[in-house]
């Protein structure tokens, strides 16, 4: 091993196993801080020899059930990025964060299909689908993967492409880490240098009006516009602008790929709703795209869930506000992301990302502080998601936290899930890779 190998009680063990999501902490028998593909291969080989499960962690944002008693491979030291500006591709290692990809691609006038938070791990995000700021124009990040470097359950390092193994390549893009440990991948880049984007912040007491206006607005926008709306109880943090500090806000997030003039026309109906607490929507370099959502960069504990909606119904705003709005007894962030556009299209090389016909994604997240009972937040989330069941198409894998097998299954179409289980049985029959959003092999 080139990287550290840590056991419980060793100096650095705790720091190595805890990620961004502090509510779910792995307690593995062994932590391997991999520095490259060979370290990963040796770790998986060791786990196979001792019949131990394997889990992988880059940044630990999208936490799954804790991996206890097995081998945890952390990939944060694998941070290489290599850009080919002519081919418009980037080769990224397993622990790379989107901010590192942006820093490497922006000087070439190119952009990746990153998400709203630059601190998220790029590989795990992409393997789970990848719903980004340019999604309605270019589709899921998984749709634009060219090749994947993988360590299999037997500890063998291979490169998987649509030509070398079309079935496994299909499964990896959407099935995350169920079929091996991905040590790197080649992704497509796009000629994007700027966008018209930012946030419109309205006071919480106008939530119903703004939610309904946003619903109507999304029915009119072109595919070049990707957006979401969030109900956010903001803390009184000094780093926040004074106008929104400590307030409950309705935050409309906008990323438009057209000209600034066209963007102004598109956003005008939302601005016409009246006074805003803050308006940051303007022409911006793509390098600053992380400012649109303003996701917190520091670790925290939270519980969260999501549903994919076939439509934003006439009573959806009422349900959200009645069950998790400003007056609800449980504090939560509720975000509704507009889907459609290129997200609904099948890619040239198909993959396992499911429910492409969904029109919106509704996510709920509650921060869990010291002394809080996570079960109370989860119960409140469940009440809203149950009420939305008639409109629900399924779940989005990357927004599942601590999910059980039944919930993971909801992220896929029925035929695709059966196909994934069959492939799992072929590539990982002992379910070695199960410290994750697990897809059990067909024989289990």
C-alpha atoms as one frame of an Amber mdcrd trajectory, in Angstrom:
protein
   0.000   0.000   0.000   1.164   3.518  -0.793  -1.570   5.197   1.277  -2.361
   4.819   4.978  -4.017   1.704   6.390  -5.859   2.531   9.617  -7.508   0.395
  12.283  -9.916   1.478  15.044  -7.943   3.368  17.656  -5.198   4.468  15.256
  -4.370   8.149  14.954  -6.267   9.497  11.967  -8.855   6.693  11.866 -11.747
   8.970  12.845 -10.743  11.777  10.501 -10.434   9.322   7.599 -13.825   7.645
   8.049 -16.033  10.740   8.567 -17.225  12.613   5.500 -19.334  15.706   4.805
 -22.447  14.006   6.239 -21.577  13.744   9.941 -24.790  11.992  10.977 -23.718
   8.741   9.293 -20.203   7.644  10.220 -18.691   4.402   8.934 -17.031   2.162
  11.552 -14.996  -0.163   9.373 -12.534  -2.790  10.532  -9.966  -1.289   8.154
  -9.729   2.080   6.408  -7.558   2.325   3.317  -6.614   5.844   2.231  -5.997
   4.986  -1.410  -3.519   7.059  -3.407  -4.100   5.250  -6.693  -5.735   2.329
  -8.475  -3.182  -0.171  -7.136  -4.065   0.695  -3.536  -7.731   0.144  -4.391
  -6.952  -3.169  -6.050  -4.985  -4.403  -3.028  -7.759  -3.314  -0.649 -10.430
  -5.182  -2.622  -8.179  -8.230  -2.951  -7.675  -8.238   0.828 -11.426  -7.878
   1.439 -12.177 -10.779  -0.912  -9.606 -13.022   0.807 -11.182 -12.342   4.209
 -14.848 -12.288   3.057 -15.249  -8.646   4.122 -17.649  -6.114   2.594 -16.254
  -3.063   0.798 -17.483   0.533   0.897 -16.105   3.576  -0.915 -16.110   7.213
   0.185 -14.913  10.317  -1.618 -16.504  13.354   0.058 -19.345  11.548   1.836
 -22.126  13.938   0.764 -24.700  11.373  -0.345 -24.350   9.138   2.681 -25.782
   5.638   2.576 -26.169   3.219   5.513 -22.993   2.989   7.599 -20.443   0.391
   6.488 -19.460  -1.339   9.725 -16.917  -4.101  10.157 -15.614  -4.165   6.586
 -13.084  -2.328   4.462 -13.652   1.365   3.739 -11.698   2.758   0.803 -11.360
   6.546   0.877 -10.409   8.116  -2.437  -9.786  11.780  -1.568  -6.053  11.442
  -2.306  -6.834  10.365  -5.883  -7.303  13.878  -7.229  -5.825  13.935 -10.721
  -7.539  15.804 -13.581  -6.279  15.748 -17.174  -8.063  17.782 -19.872  -7.995
  17.156 -23.613  -9.305  20.461 -25.021  -9.364  19.151 -28.602 -11.455  16.071
 -27.797 -13.411  18.072 -25.175 -12.896  15.429 -22.527 -11.426  15.203 -19.046
  -9.981  12.177 -17.296 -10.739  12.403 -13.588  -9.620  10.224 -10.700 -11.962
   8.797  -8.064 -11.525  11.457  -5.377 -11.744  14.569  -7.544 -14.211  17.270
  -6.496 -16.069  19.366  -9.042 -14.164  22.487  -8.020 -10.937  20.815  -9.166
 -12.527  19.898 -12.493 -13.738  23.473 -12.977 -10.281  24.861 -12.279  -8.818
  22.544 -14.917 -11.472  23.024 -17.624 -12.416  26.712 -17.410  -9.054  27.952
 -18.833  -9.861  25.954 -21.990 -13.330  27.502 -22.373 -14.969  24.218 -21.403
 -17.372  23.159 -18.658 -18.253  19.809 -17.082 -21.792  18.791 -16.158 -21.211
  19.539 -12.480 -23.852  19.951  -9.826 -24.760  22.898  -7.650 -22.093  22.241
  -4.969 -18.465  22.453  -6.186 -17.283  20.439  -3.172 -19.125  17.246  -4.175
 -17.139  14.275  -5.495 -17.364  14.193  -9.290 -17.204  10.422  -9.842 -19.870
   9.301  -7.352 -22.156  12.149  -8.479 -21.809  11.036 -12.108 -22.281   7.328
 -11.381 -25.590   8.153  -9.640 -26.881  10.083 -12.652 -25.669  13.625 -12.045
 -28.311  16.376 -12.100 -26.430  19.584 -12.794 -26.770  23.255 -13.606 -26.810
  22.590 -17.374 -29.019  19.508 -17.144 -32.017  20.566 -19.223 -29.701  21.473
 -22.085 -27.202  18.582 -21.963 -28.864  15.852 -19.869 -27.571  13.697 -17.048
 -23.830  13.682 -16.373 -23.904   9.873 -16.681 -24.989  10.268 -20.320 -21.590
  11.721 -21.236 -19.161   9.215 -19.702 -16.726   7.807 -22.274 -14.873   5.155
 -20.245 -14.604   3.891 -16.665 -11.589   2.446 -14.825 -12.815  -0.209 -12.392
 -11.517  -2.626  -9.777 -13.747  -5.705  -9.821 -14.874  -7.871  -6.910 -11.946
 -10.214  -7.618  -9.461  -7.345  -7.308  -8.794  -7.014 -11.034  -8.236  -3.587
 -12.620 -10.103  -3.145 -15.928 -11.252  -0.340 -18.220 -14.919  -0.550 -19.194
 -16.359   1.089 -22.315 -19.446   0.686 -24.471 -17.337  -1.475 -26.797 -15.448
  -3.605 -24.256 -18.422  -4.555 -22.038 -21.681  -2.833 -23.012 -23.750  -4.483
 -20.255 -21.413  -3.495 -17.405 -20.937  -0.028 -18.916 -24.730   0.373 -18.929
 -24.995  -0.696 -15.287 -22.156   1.419 -13.895 -23.706   4.639 -15.220 -26.636
   4.813 -12.848 -25.786   1.848 -10.596 -23.030   3.677  -8.727 -20.577   1.483
  -6.795 -22.518  -1.788  -6.849 -20.276  -3.510  -9.398 -16.789  -2.515  -8.300
 -14.698   0.434  -7.198 -14.365   3.094  -9.886 -10.859   4.545  -9.796 -11.318
   7.031 -12.634 -13.362   7.929 -15.688 -13.311   9.948 -18.871 -16.135  12.467
 -19.201 -17.327  14.792 -21.936 -16.972  18.583 -21.660 -18.996  21.374 -23.255
 -18.121  24.782 -24.765 -19.635  26.872 -21.971 -17.796  29.873 -20.532 -20.635
  31.932 -19.031 -24.307  31.849 -18.148 -27.063  34.134 -16.939 -27.702  32.910
 -13.455 -28.088  33.524  -9.761 -30.855  33.655  -7.199 -34.081  35.537  -6.519
 -34.890  35.633  -2.789 -38.458  36.350  -1.687 -39.760  36.550   1.909 -41.213
  33.314   3.279 -44.662  34.779   3.807 -45.045  34.955   0.012 -44.173  31.282
  -0.450 -47.503  30.131  -1.922 -47.614  32.950  -4.477 -44.003  32.394  -5.579
 -44.345  28.596  -5.732 -47.374  28.836  -8.000 -45.754  31.482 -10.181 -42.623
  29.331 -10.496 -44.737  26.315 -11.509 -46.391  28.320 -14.288 -43.053  29.834
 -15.350 -41.368  26.440 -15.796 -44.025  25.486 -18.310 -42.768  28.243 -20.621
 -38.959  28.185 -20.429 -36.632  26.711 -23.076 -34.274  23.765 -22.534 -31.405
  26.236 -22.101 -32.876  27.184 -18.705 -32.296  24.930 -15.700 -33.779  26.040
 -12.393 -35.176  25.133  -9.000 -37.119  26.740  -6.167 -36.360  26.161  -2.494
 -37.985  27.025   0.806 -35.040  27.712   3.095 -34.895  28.646   6.795 -31.541
  30.446   6.840 -29.427  30.624   9.995 -28.219  33.965  11.397 -24.741  33.254
  10.024 -22.549  36.386   9.628 -21.279  35.156   6.252 -24.787  35.487   4.751
 -25.923  38.779   3.192 -27.698  40.925   5.756 -30.916  41.053   3.693 -31.527
  37.318   4.086 -29.597  36.495   7.248 -31.681  34.535   9.749 -34.812  34.711
   7.573 -37.113  32.132   6.035 -36.778  32.695   2.282 -38.111  31.422  -1.016
 -35.031  31.028  -3.196 -35.420  30.664  -6.971 -32.176  29.337  -8.519 -31.593
  30.026 -12.227 -28.941  28.933 -14.742 -29.669  30.087 -18.307 -27.315  29.312
 -21.191 -28.616  31.975 -23.578 -27.601  35.597 -23.833 -27.990  37.970 -20.920
 -30.680  39.854 -22.854 -32.685  36.678 -23.389 -32.170  35.769 -19.748 -33.551
  39.131 -18.660 -36.690  38.504 -20.720 -37.147  35.014 -19.278 -36.718  36.097
 -15.665 -38.920  39.190 -16.015 -42.177  37.399 -15.004 -40.568  36.292 -11.738
 -39.173  39.734 -11.016 -42.626  41.141 -11.728 -43.896  39.338  -8.640 -42.662
  42.306  -6.674 -39.984  43.293  -4.174 -37.242  40.802  -3.458 -35.016  40.514
  -0.430 -32.042  39.891  -2.726 -31.531  39.493  -6.479 -28.200  38.064  -7.670
 -29.293  36.939 -11.157 -26.869  38.381 -13.693 -24.383  37.435 -16.378 -21.570
  35.439 -14.733 -18.502  33.417 -15.698 -19.140  29.698 -15.430 -16.303  29.444
 -12.919 -18.635  31.101 -10.367 -21.562  28.732 -10.928 -21.379  27.460  -7.343
 -22.748  30.811  -6.156 -26.166  30.120  -7.742 -27.313  27.699  -5.032 -24.808
  28.731  -2.381 -24.692  25.253  -0.823 -22.851  25.246   2.531 -19.270  23.933
   2.183 -18.841  22.765   5.785 -19.710  19.277   7.156 -23.011  18.799   8.978
 -25.500  16.165  10.034 -28.769  15.911   8.115 -31.589  13.625   7.068 -33.077
  13.908   3.596 -35.197  12.181   0.975 -36.774  12.889  -2.404 -39.431  11.938
  -4.927 -39.574  12.371  -8.673 -42.879  13.946  -9.693 -44.760  13.436 -12.935
 -46.171  16.939 -12.537 -46.263  19.959 -10.232 -49.931  19.610  -9.332 -52.383
  22.391  -8.563 -52.364  21.432  -4.888 -48.634  20.608  -4.592 -47.775  24.032
  -3.170 -50.513  23.670  -0.550 -49.243  20.239   0.514 -45.657  21.473   0.806
 -46.594  24.538   2.826 -49.072  22.753   5.082 -46.693  19.924   5.967 -43.195
  21.476   5.768 -43.718  25.218   5.267 -42.682  28.145   7.474 -45.329  27.353
  10.112 -44.588  23.611  10.310 -43.274  22.299  13.640 -40.314  20.639  11.899
 -37.670  22.749  10.159 -36.796  21.609   6.648 -35.452  22.789   3.330 -37.790
  21.828   0.492 -36.435  22.142  -3.042 -38.280  21.513  -6.306 -36.022  21.087
  -9.355 -37.375  21.483 -12.875 -36.503  18.470 -15.048 -37.457  17.690 -18.656
 -35.577  18.895 -21.693 -32.492  16.773 -22.421 -33.005  14.929 -19.128 -35.988
  13.171 -20.691 -34.076  11.938 -23.748 -32.316   8.596 -24.024 -28.556   9.054
 -24.541 -26.736   7.730 -27.577 -25.258   5.012 -25.341 -28.052   3.922 -22.944
 -27.496   3.689 -19.192 -29.378   2.704 -16.027 -30.534   6.185 -14.976 -34.266
   5.791 -14.437 -37.518   7.738 -14.570 -36.520  10.098 -17.359 -40.162  11.038
 -17.857 -40.339  12.806 -14.473 -41.065  16.527 -14.704 -39.778  17.658 -11.303
 -37.668  16.413  -8.411 -38.818  17.351  -4.918 -36.209  16.990  -2.194 -36.490
  17.525   1.556 -33.582  18.022   3.951 -33.409  18.811   7.651 -30.241  19.661
   9.477 -29.868  17.596  12.662 -28.203  19.476  15.490 -26.869  18.274  18.794
 -29.717  16.864  20.875 -32.133  16.621  17.920 -33.955  13.364  17.231 -33.487
  12.455  13.536 -36.626  10.289  13.645 -38.841  13.349  14.111 -37.480  14.957
  10.954 -37.759  11.724   8.983 -41.403  11.259  10.044 -42.244  14.784   8.880
 -40.542  14.168   5.535 -42.454  10.914   5.119 -45.789  12.658   5.681 -45.135
  15.005   2.770 -43.753  12.335   0.447 -46.698  10.042   1.227 -49.137  12.849
   0.426 -47.375  13.280  -2.923 -47.596   9.568  -3.784 -50.301  10.025  -6.483
 -47.882  12.240  -8.442 -44.736  10.210  -7.758 -42.809   8.407 -10.503 -39.960
   7.135  -8.315 -36.812   8.305  -6.528 -33.514   9.905  -7.621 -30.529   7.863
  -6.400 -28.153  10.733  -5.654 -30.672  12.364  -3.318 -31.309   9.268  -1.198
 -29.745   9.266   2.260 -29.598   6.193   4.462 -31.911   4.419   2.032 -33.073
   0.824   2.409 -33.277  -1.649  -0.468 -36.951  -0.897  -1.155 -36.239   2.810
  -1.568 -33.199   2.151  -3.774 -35.380  -0.020  -5.987 -37.680   2.980  -6.539
 -34.811   4.775  -8.315 -35.084   2.413 -11.301 -37.570   1.212 -13.859 -38.795
  -2.329 -13.076 -37.093  -3.996 -16.066 -33.877  -2.082 -15.443 -33.825  -3.136
 -11.791 -34.140  -6.814 -12.738 -31.348  -6.354 -15.269 -29.149  -4.673 -12.648
 -29.717  -7.530 -10.180 -28.758 -10.072 -12.825 -25.582  -8.146 -13.615 -24.838
  -7.850  -9.905 -25.069 -11.637  -9.620 -22.622 -11.982 -12.502 -20.065  -9.421
 -11.292 -20.459  -9.465  -7.503 -22.366 -12.639  -6.520 -21.361 -12.365  -2.844
 -22.502  -8.729  -2.686 -19.019  -7.650  -1.617 -19.914  -4.071  -2.579 -22.845
  -3.530  -0.237 -21.887  -0.523   1.899 -23.779   1.649  -0.570 -27.177   2.232
  -2.186 -27.279  -1.492  -2.508 -28.617  -3.542  -5.381 -28.603  -7.190  -4.179
 -27.621  -9.931  -6.614 -30.506 -11.792  -8.222 -29.741 -15.014  -6.353 -30.038
 -13.424  -2.882
